[in-house]
Amino acid sequence: MAKRTYGYNTTESHVHLNKVYGVQNYKPLDVVIVKGKGVWVWDLEGNKYLDFLSAYSCQNAGYSHPRIVKALIDQAKSCGNVSRAFLHDEQGPFMKQLSNLCGKDAVLPMNTGAEAVETAIKAARKWGLVKKGITKPEIIVFKNNFHGRTTTIVGFSTEEHYKEGFGPFCTEAFPVVDYGDIEGVIKAITPNTVGILFEPIQGEAGIIIPPVGFLRELRRICTQKKILMIADEIQTGLGRTGKMFACDHEKVIPDLYIIGKALGGGLIPVSAVVGNRDILDVFDPGSHGSTFGGYSIGCAVGRVALDVIVEEELPEKSAQMGAYFMRKLREIKSDYIKVIRGKGLMIGLELNTKARPFCEALKKEGLLCKETHDMVIRFAPPLVITKEQIDWAVERIAKVLATK
Ligand SMILES: Cc1ncc(COP(=O)(O)O)c(C=O)c1O
């Protein structure tokens, strides 16, 4: 059956609708996507693009993965949301699967990434109170962090624009340290410190990789000081960086994993906090919850999304294709390129000029990319991308970056 268009059949008409009716909290490229399959998306006019954003790393398995789509449809047909007031038959198996994957014994499912980060903050604070009698808990965070958009989270962002006008904030509860600065972390620890919240690679900051050994040192300090190591793997997790979790690059196991994005198979928001019982059992009935967190469709989709990531060896593919892509990118000669960095298929190309015009030019060549922090183009395609598709893309990237 043809999709109803309500008479809005052109890109211009949708750009107009967005301007007139949408709150302008995003600045999208003028492209209206109507279909996605694997690494490709199609716009309203039938133009085909290779998507290098993967819906901000949700589409690790590629658009419209048939197994994940089937899980969604089957579960929607069977019962939809039954709420957490009752159990349903997808919830237990999903939690078992995710806890096994993480090597932990408890899972608290939520929906969006920010909600899961909030959940981890609540867990760490209450753990500090229950286990250590801390009444004014502090969680160390890092400069240029990005953990979401709720008021607590933007309160400890170091990006003025993210927080401007949304205060007051509880800044003393979140001491900020330079990313990668272990001495700074040690100095920031007080008797009130309950945890350290970090991204193993900072995504929104422009794909910033910490110095080798940083995560291992964080682990050592957290163990020594008996504070929680809280890894926000929402963007880096589930294969994006060439390992199941970015912490795996340093063989480090955090106390809490925060997972989101690709856990929803590119279809719906599914997130979770995963840790051991001695931490997550601080929640008792009524102390935390969400109407949709752990709902049946989320769990059904999450289960198959995890199956696909493991069975199709997406972390391994990400490592192989990421290394190949990086090599090809480094062969490009352009005066615009300042530095290329990344792990797996989470790659940032930093320019010495604004990235937006290049993203617009790439769109004309059939590549969808988005600038991050003005000067960086983020390349984060679905992890199912092939060598041939990378070659196709690199040819176009080289053309757009060709120095005039
Ligand atoms: C590292 C990290 N944490 C948290 C979030 C927030 O996730 P959400 O947008 O689903 O709330 C993001 C989103 O980009 C992220 O990259």
Coordinates of C-alpha atoms and ligand atoms in Angstrom, one line a residue:
M1 CA 0.0 0.0 0.0
A2 CA 1.4 3.4 -1.0
K3 CA 2.3 5.6 2.0
R4 CA 0.0 8.6 2.7
T5 CA 1.9 11.8 1.9
Y6 CA -0.8 14.3 2.9
G7 CA 0.2 16.2 -0.2
Y8 CA 3.7 16.9 1.0
N9 CA 5.7 15.4 -1.9
T10 CA 8.8 17.6 -2.1
T11 CA 11.8 18.3 0.0
E12 CA 10.9 22.0 0.1
S13 CA 7.4 21.3 1.5
H14 CA 9.0 19.3 4.4
V15 CA 11.7 21.9 5.1
H16 CA 8.8 24.4 5.2
L17 CA 6.7 22.2 7.6
N18 CA 9.7 21.8 9.9
K19 CA 10.4 25.5 9.9
V20 CA 6.7 26.4 10.6
Y21 CA 5.7 23.7 13.0
G22 CA 9.0 22.3 14.4
V23 CA 10.9 23.7 17.3
Q24 CA 14.3 24.6 15.8
N25 CA 16.5 22.6 18.2
Y26 CA 18.2 20.9 15.3
K27 CA 19.7 22.1 12.1
P28 CA 19.2 19.2 9.7
L29 CA 20.5 19.1 6.2
D30 CA 17.8 19.6 3.6
V31 CA 17.1 16.0 2.9
V32 CA 13.9 14.1 3.6
I33 CA 14.5 10.3 4.1
V34 CA 11.7 8.0 3.2
K35 CA 13.5 4.6 3.1
G36 CA 16.6 2.9 4.5
K37 CA 18.1 -0.5 3.7
G38 CA 21.5 -1.6 5.1
V39 CA 23.9 1.3 4.7
W40 CA 21.7 3.1 2.2
V41 CA 18.9 5.6 2.5
W42 CA 16.6 7.2 -0.1
D43 CA 15.1 10.6 -0.1
L44 CA 11.7 11.8 -1.2
E45 CA 12.9 12.5 -4.8
G46 CA 14.4 9.0 -5.0
N47 CA 18.1 10.0 -4.5
K48 CA 20.2 7.4 -2.8
Y49 CA 22.7 8.1 -0.1
L50 CA 25.3 6.2 1.9
D51 CA 24.5 7.1 5.5
F52 CA 27.6 8.0 7.5
L53 CA 25.8 9.0 10.6
S54 CA 23.8 5.8 11.3
A55 CA 21.2 7.8 13.1
Y56 CA 23.9 8.9 15.6
S57 CA 25.1 5.3 15.9
C58 CA 21.7 3.6 16.3
Q59 CA 21.9 1.8 13.0
N60 CA 24.9 -0.5 13.8
A61 CA 23.1 -3.4 12.1
G62 CA 22.0 -1.4 9.1
Y63 CA 18.6 0.1 8.3
S64 CA 15.6 -2.2 8.4
H65 CA 17.4 -5.3 9.4
P66 CA 14.9 -8.0 8.5
R67 CA 15.3 -10.0 11.7
I68 CA 15.0 -6.9 13.9
V69 CA 12.0 -5.6 11.9
K70 CA 10.3 -9.0 12.2
A71 CA 10.8 -9.0 16.0
L72 CA 9.2 -5.6 16.2
I73 CA 6.2 -6.5 14.1
D74 CA 5.7 -9.9 15.8
Q75 CA 5.8 -8.3 19.3
A76 CA 3.6 -5.4 18.3
K77 CA 1.0 -7.9 17.0
S78 CA 1.2 -10.0 20.1
C79 CA 0.8 -7.5 22.9
G80 CA 2.6 -4.1 22.8
N81 CA 3.2 -2.5 26.2
V82 CA 1.9 -4.4 29.2
S83 CA 3.7 -2.1 31.6
R84 CA 6.1 -3.1 34.4
A85 CA 3.1 -3.8 36.6
F86 CA 3.1 -7.3 35.2
L87 CA 5.9 -9.5 33.8
H88 CA 6.0 -10.4 30.1
D89 CA 7.7 -13.1 28.3
E90 CA 10.4 -11.0 26.6
Q91 CA 11.7 -9.2 29.7
G92 CA 13.5 -12.0 31.5
P93 CA 15.2 -13.4 28.4
F94 CA 16.3 -9.9 27.3
M95 CA 17.8 -9.1 30.7
K96 CA 19.5 -12.5 30.9
Q97 CA 21.0 -12.0 27.5
L98 CA 22.3 -8.5 28.2
S99 CA 23.7 -9.3 31.6
N100 CA 25.5 -12.3 30.1
L101 CA 26.9 -10.1 27.3
C102 CA 28.2 -7.6 29.9
G103 CA 29.4 -10.3 32.4
K104 CA 27.2 -8.6 35.1
D105 CA 24.3 -9.9 37.1
A106 CA 21.6 -7.2 36.9
V107 CA 19.9 -5.2 34.2
L108 CA 17.7 -2.1 34.5
P109 CA 16.1 -1.3 31.2
M110 CA 15.1 2.2 30.2
N111 CA 14.4 3.9 26.9
T112 CA 16.7 6.8 25.9
G113 CA 20.4 7.2 26.6
A114 CA 19.9 10.2 28.8
E115 CA 17.4 8.3 31.0
A116 CA 19.9 5.5 31.4
V117 CA 22.6 8.0 32.4
E118 CA 20.2 9.5 34.9
T119 CA 19.5 6.0 36.2
A120 CA 23.2 5.3 36.7
I121 CA 23.6 8.6 38.5
K122 CA 20.7 7.7 40.8
A123 CA 22.2 4.2 41.4
A124 CA 25.7 5.7 42.2
R125 CA 24.3 8.3 44.6
K126 CA 22.1 5.8 46.5
W127 CA 24.9 3.2 46.5
G128 CA 27.1 5.9 48.1
L129 CA 24.5 6.6 50.8
V130 CA 23.7 3.0 51.5
K131 CA 27.2 1.5 51.4
K132 CA 29.3 4.5 52.5
G133 CA 26.9 6.8 54.3
I134 CA 27.7 9.7 51.8
T135 CA 25.0 12.3 51.9
K136 CA 26.5 14.8 49.5
P137 CA 27.6 12.5 46.7
E138 CA 30.0 13.7 44.0
I139 CA 30.4 12.1 40.6
I140 CA 33.5 13.1 38.6
V141 CA 32.9 14.0 35.0
F142 CA 35.1 15.2 32.1
K143 CA 35.5 18.3 30.1
N144 CA 33.6 18.2 26.8
N145 CA 31.5 15.3 28.0
F146 CA 28.2 14.5 26.4
H147 CA 25.8 12.3 28.3
G148 CA 22.4 13.6 27.1
R149 CA 20.1 16.6 27.5
T150 CA 18.2 16.3 30.8
T151 CA 18.6 19.2 33.3
T152 CA 21.0 17.2 35.6
I153 CA 23.1 16.1 32.7
V154 CA 23.4 19.4 30.9
G155 CA 24.2 20.9 34.3
F156 CA 27.6 19.2 34.2
S157 CA 28.2 19.8 30.5
T158 CA 31.1 22.1 29.7
E159 CA 29.4 23.3 26.6
E160 CA 27.8 26.7 27.5
H161 CA 25.2 26.4 24.7
Y162 CA 23.8 23.1 26.1
K163 CA 23.1 24.7 29.5
E164 CA 22.5 28.3 28.9
G165 CA 19.2 29.3 30.4
F166 CA 18.4 25.9 31.8
G167 CA 19.8 26.4 35.3
P168 CA 20.1 26.4 38.3
F169 CA 22.4 23.4 38.4
C170 CA 24.0 21.4 41.1
T171 CA 27.6 21.9 39.9
E172 CA 29.4 21.0 43.1
A173 CA 27.9 17.5 42.7
F174 CA 29.8 17.0 39.4
P175 CA 33.5 18.1 39.6
V176 CA 34.9 18.4 36.1
V177 CA 38.4 17.1 35.1
D178 CA 40.2 17.4 31.8
Y179 CA 39.6 14.3 29.7
G180 CA 42.6 12.0 29.9
D181 CA 44.1 13.7 33.0
I182 CA 44.6 11.0 35.6
E183 CA 46.4 13.3 38.0
G184 CA 43.4 15.6 37.8
V185 CA 41.1 12.7 38.6
I186 CA 43.1 11.8 41.7
K187 CA 43.1 15.4 42.8
A188 CA 39.3 15.7 42.3
I189 CA 38.5 12.7 44.5
T190 CA 37.1 13.6 48.0
P191 CA 35.5 11.5 50.7
N192 CA 32.2 12.4 49.0
T193 CA 33.1 10.9 45.6
V194 CA 30.9 8.0 44.7
G195 CA 31.8 7.5 41.0
I196 CA 33.5 8.6 37.8
L197 CA 31.3 8.9 34.8
F198 CA 33.1 8.8 31.4
E199 CA 32.8 8.1 27.7
P200 CA 35.6 5.7 26.7
I201 CA 35.8 7.8 23.5
Q202 CA 34.2 11.2 23.5
G203 CA 31.8 11.2 20.6
E204 CA 30.0 14.5 20.5
A205 CA 33.2 16.3 21.5
G206 CA 34.6 15.3 18.1
I207 CA 35.8 11.6 18.5
I208 CA 38.3 12.3 21.2
I209 CA 40.4 9.2 22.1
P210 CA 41.9 9.3 25.6
P211 CA 45.6 8.5 26.1
V212 CA 46.5 4.8 26.1
G213 CA 46.1 3.4 29.6
F214 CA 43.6 6.1 30.8
L215 CA 40.8 3.6 31.2
R216 CA 43.0 1.1 33.0
E217 CA 44.1 3.9 35.3
L218 CA 40.5 4.9 36.0
R219 CA 39.8 1.3 36.8
R220 CA 42.7 1.1 39.2
I221 CA 41.8 4.3 41.0
C222 CA 38.1 3.3 41.2
T223 CA 39.0 -0.1 42.7
Q224 CA 41.6 1.5 45.1
K225 CA 39.2 4.2 46.3
K226 CA 36.1 2.0 46.3
I227 CA 34.2 4.3 43.9
L228 CA 32.1 3.3 40.9
M229 CA 33.5 3.3 37.4
I230 CA 30.6 4.2 35.2
A231 CA 31.1 3.8 31.5
D232 CA 28.8 5.6 29.2
E233 CA 28.9 3.2 26.2
I234 CA 25.7 4.5 24.7
Q235 CA 27.6 5.6 21.5
T236 CA 30.8 3.5 21.7
G237 CA 29.1 0.2 22.8
L238 CA 27.7 -2.8 20.8
G239 CA 30.5 -2.9 18.3
R240 CA 30.9 0.7 17.1
T241 CA 34.6 1.0 18.0
G242 CA 35.7 -2.5 16.8
K243 CA 35.1 -4.3 20.1
M244 CA 31.8 -5.1 21.8
F245 CA 32.5 -2.3 24.3
A246 CA 35.1 0.5 23.9
C247 CA 36.4 -0.4 27.4
D248 CA 37.4 -3.8 26.0
H249 CA 40.3 -2.0 24.1
E250 CA 42.0 -1.7 27.5
K251 CA 40.5 -5.0 28.9
V252 CA 38.7 -2.9 31.5
I253 CA 35.4 -3.8 33.1
P254 CA 33.5 -0.9 34.6
D255 CA 31.2 -1.3 37.5
L256 CA 28.2 0.1 35.5
Y257 CA 27.7 -0.1 31.7
I258 CA 25.3 2.4 30.3
I259 CA 24.0 1.2 26.9
G260 CA 21.5 2.6 24.4
K261 CA 21.3 3.6 20.8
A262 CA 22.0 0.4 18.8
L263 CA 20.3 -1.7 21.5
G264 CA 17.1 -0.6 19.9
G265 CA 18.2 -2.1 16.5
G266 CA 17.8 1.3 14.8
L267 CA 14.0 1.0 15.3
I268 CA 13.0 2.2 18.8
P269 CA 14.7 3.7 21.9
V270 CA 16.0 1.0 24.2
S271 CA 18.6 1.7 26.8
A272 CA 19.8 0.0 30.0
V273 CA 22.1 0.2 32.9
V274 CA 24.0 -3.1 33.6
G275 CA 25.9 -3.9 36.7
N276 CA 26.2 -6.2 39.7
R277 CA 23.5 -6.7 42.3
D278 CA 25.5 -5.0 45.1
I279 CA 25.1 -1.7 43.2
L280 CA 21.8 -2.0 41.3
D281 CA 19.9 -3.6 44.2
V282 CA 19.8 -0.1 45.8
F283 CA 16.6 0.3 43.8
D284 CA 13.6 -1.2 45.4
P285 CA 9.9 -1.2 44.2
G286 CA 8.8 2.4 43.7
S287 CA 12.2 4.0 43.8
H288 CA 12.7 4.2 40.0
G289 CA 10.8 3.3 36.9
S290 CA 9.5 4.2 33.5
T291 CA 6.2 3.4 31.7
F292 CA 8.1 2.1 28.7
G293 CA 11.4 1.0 30.3
G294 CA 11.6 -2.7 29.7
Y295 CA 8.4 -2.9 27.8
S296 CA 7.7 -5.9 25.6
I297 CA 8.6 -4.4 22.2
G298 CA 11.8 -2.9 23.6
C299 CA 12.9 -6.2 25.0
A300 CA 11.9 -8.2 21.9
V301 CA 13.7 -5.8 19.7
G302 CA 16.7 -5.6 22.0
R303 CA 17.1 -9.4 22.1
V304 CA 17.3 -9.7 18.4
A305 CA 19.4 -6.6 18.0
L306 CA 21.9 -8.2 20.4
D307 CA 21.7 -11.6 18.5
V308 CA 22.4 -9.8 15.2
I309 CA 25.4 -7.9 16.7
V310 CA 26.9 -11.1 18.0
E311 CA 26.0 -13.6 15.3
E312 CA 26.9 -11.2 12.4
E313 CA 30.1 -10.4 14.2
L314 CA 29.6 -6.7 13.9
P315 CA 32.3 -5.7 16.4
E316 CA 34.8 -7.7 14.3
K317 CA 33.5 -6.2 11.0
S318 CA 33.8 -2.7 12.6
A319 CA 37.4 -3.4 13.5
Q320 CA 38.3 -4.6 10.0
M321 CA 36.3 -2.1 8.0
G322 CA 37.3 0.7 10.3
A323 CA 41.0 0.0 9.8
Y324 CA 40.5 -0.2 6.0
F325 CA 38.5 3.0 6.0
M326 CA 41.1 4.8 8.1
R327 CA 43.9 3.7 5.8
K328 CA 42.0 5.0 2.8
L329 CA 41.2 8.3 4.4
R330 CA 44.8 8.8 5.3
E331 CA 45.7 8.4 1.6
I332 CA 43.6 11.5 0.8
K333 CA 45.8 14.5 0.1
S334 CA 44.0 17.7 1.2
D335 CA 45.1 21.0 2.8
Y336 CA 41.8 21.0 4.6
I337 CA 42.5 17.9 6.7
K338 CA 44.0 18.7 10.1
V339 CA 43.8 15.2 11.7
I340 CA 42.0 11.9 11.3
R341 CA 41.3 9.8 14.4
G342 CA 39.1 7.0 15.5
K343 CA 38.6 3.4 16.5
G344 CA 36.6 0.9 14.5
L345 CA 33.9 2.7 12.6
M346 CA 33.8 5.7 14.8
I347 CA 36.0 8.1 12.9
G348 CA 36.5 11.8 13.1
L349 CA 38.0 13.9 10.4
E350 CA 39.0 17.2 11.8
L351 CA 39.4 20.0 9.3
N352 CA 41.1 23.4 9.7
T353 CA 37.9 25.1 8.6
K354 CA 34.2 24.7 9.2
A355 CA 32.9 21.3 8.4
R356 CA 29.3 22.2 7.5
P357 CA 29.9 23.2 3.8
F358 CA 31.8 19.9 3.3
C359 CA 28.9 18.0 4.7
E360 CA 26.6 19.8 2.3
A361 CA 28.9 19.1 -0.6
L362 CA 29.1 15.4 0.4
K363 CA 25.3 15.2 0.4
K364 CA 25.4 16.3 -3.2
E365 CA 27.8 13.4 -3.9
G366 CA 25.5 10.9 -2.2
L367 CA 27.0 10.8 1.3
L368 CA 25.1 11.8 4.4
C369 CA 27.4 13.1 7.1
K370 CA 27.1 15.6 9.9
E371 CA 29.5 18.0 11.4
T372 CA 30.4 17.6 15.1
H373 CA 31.7 20.6 17.0
D374 CA 32.0 22.8 13.9
M375 CA 35.3 21.5 12.5
V376 CA 34.9 17.7 12.6
I377 CA 33.1 15.4 10.2
R378 CA 32.0 12.2 11.9
F379 CA 32.1 9.0 9.9
A380 CA 30.1 6.4 11.6
P381 CA 28.4 4.2 9.0
P382 CA 26.4 1.1 9.8
L383 CA 28.8 -1.7 10.8
V384 CA 27.6 -3.8 7.9
I385 CA 29.4 -1.6 5.4
T386 CA 31.6 -3.4 2.8
K387 CA 35.0 -2.6 1.3
E388 CA 33.4 -1.7 -2.0
Q389 CA 31.1 0.8 -0.3
I390 CA 34.0 2.3 1.5
D391 CA 35.9 2.7 -1.7
W392 CA 32.8 4.3 -3.3
A393 CA 32.6 6.7 -0.4
V394 CA 36.3 7.5 -0.2
E395 CA 36.4 8.5 -3.9
R396 CA 33.7 11.1 -3.1
I397 CA 35.2 12.3 0.1
A398 CA 38.5 12.8 -1.7
K399 CA 36.7 14.8 -4.4
V400 CA 35.0 17.1 -1.9
L401 CA 38.1 17.6 0.1
A402 CA 40.3 18.3 -3.0
T403 CA 42.1 21.5 -2.4
K404 CA 41.2 24.2 -4.9
Ligands
LIG1 C1 27.8 9.1 25.0 C2 26.4 9.5 24.9 N1 25.7 9.4 26.1 C3 24.4 9.8 26.1 C4 23.7 10.2 25.0 C5 22.2 10.5 25.0 O1 21.5 9.6 24.4 P1 19.9 9.9 24.0 O2 20.0 11.0 22.9 O3 19.4 8.6 23.5 O4 19.3 10.5 25.2 C6 24.4 10.2 23.7 C7 23.7 10.6 22.5 O5 24.3 11.0 21.5 C8 25.8 9.9 23.7 O6 26.5 9.9 22.6

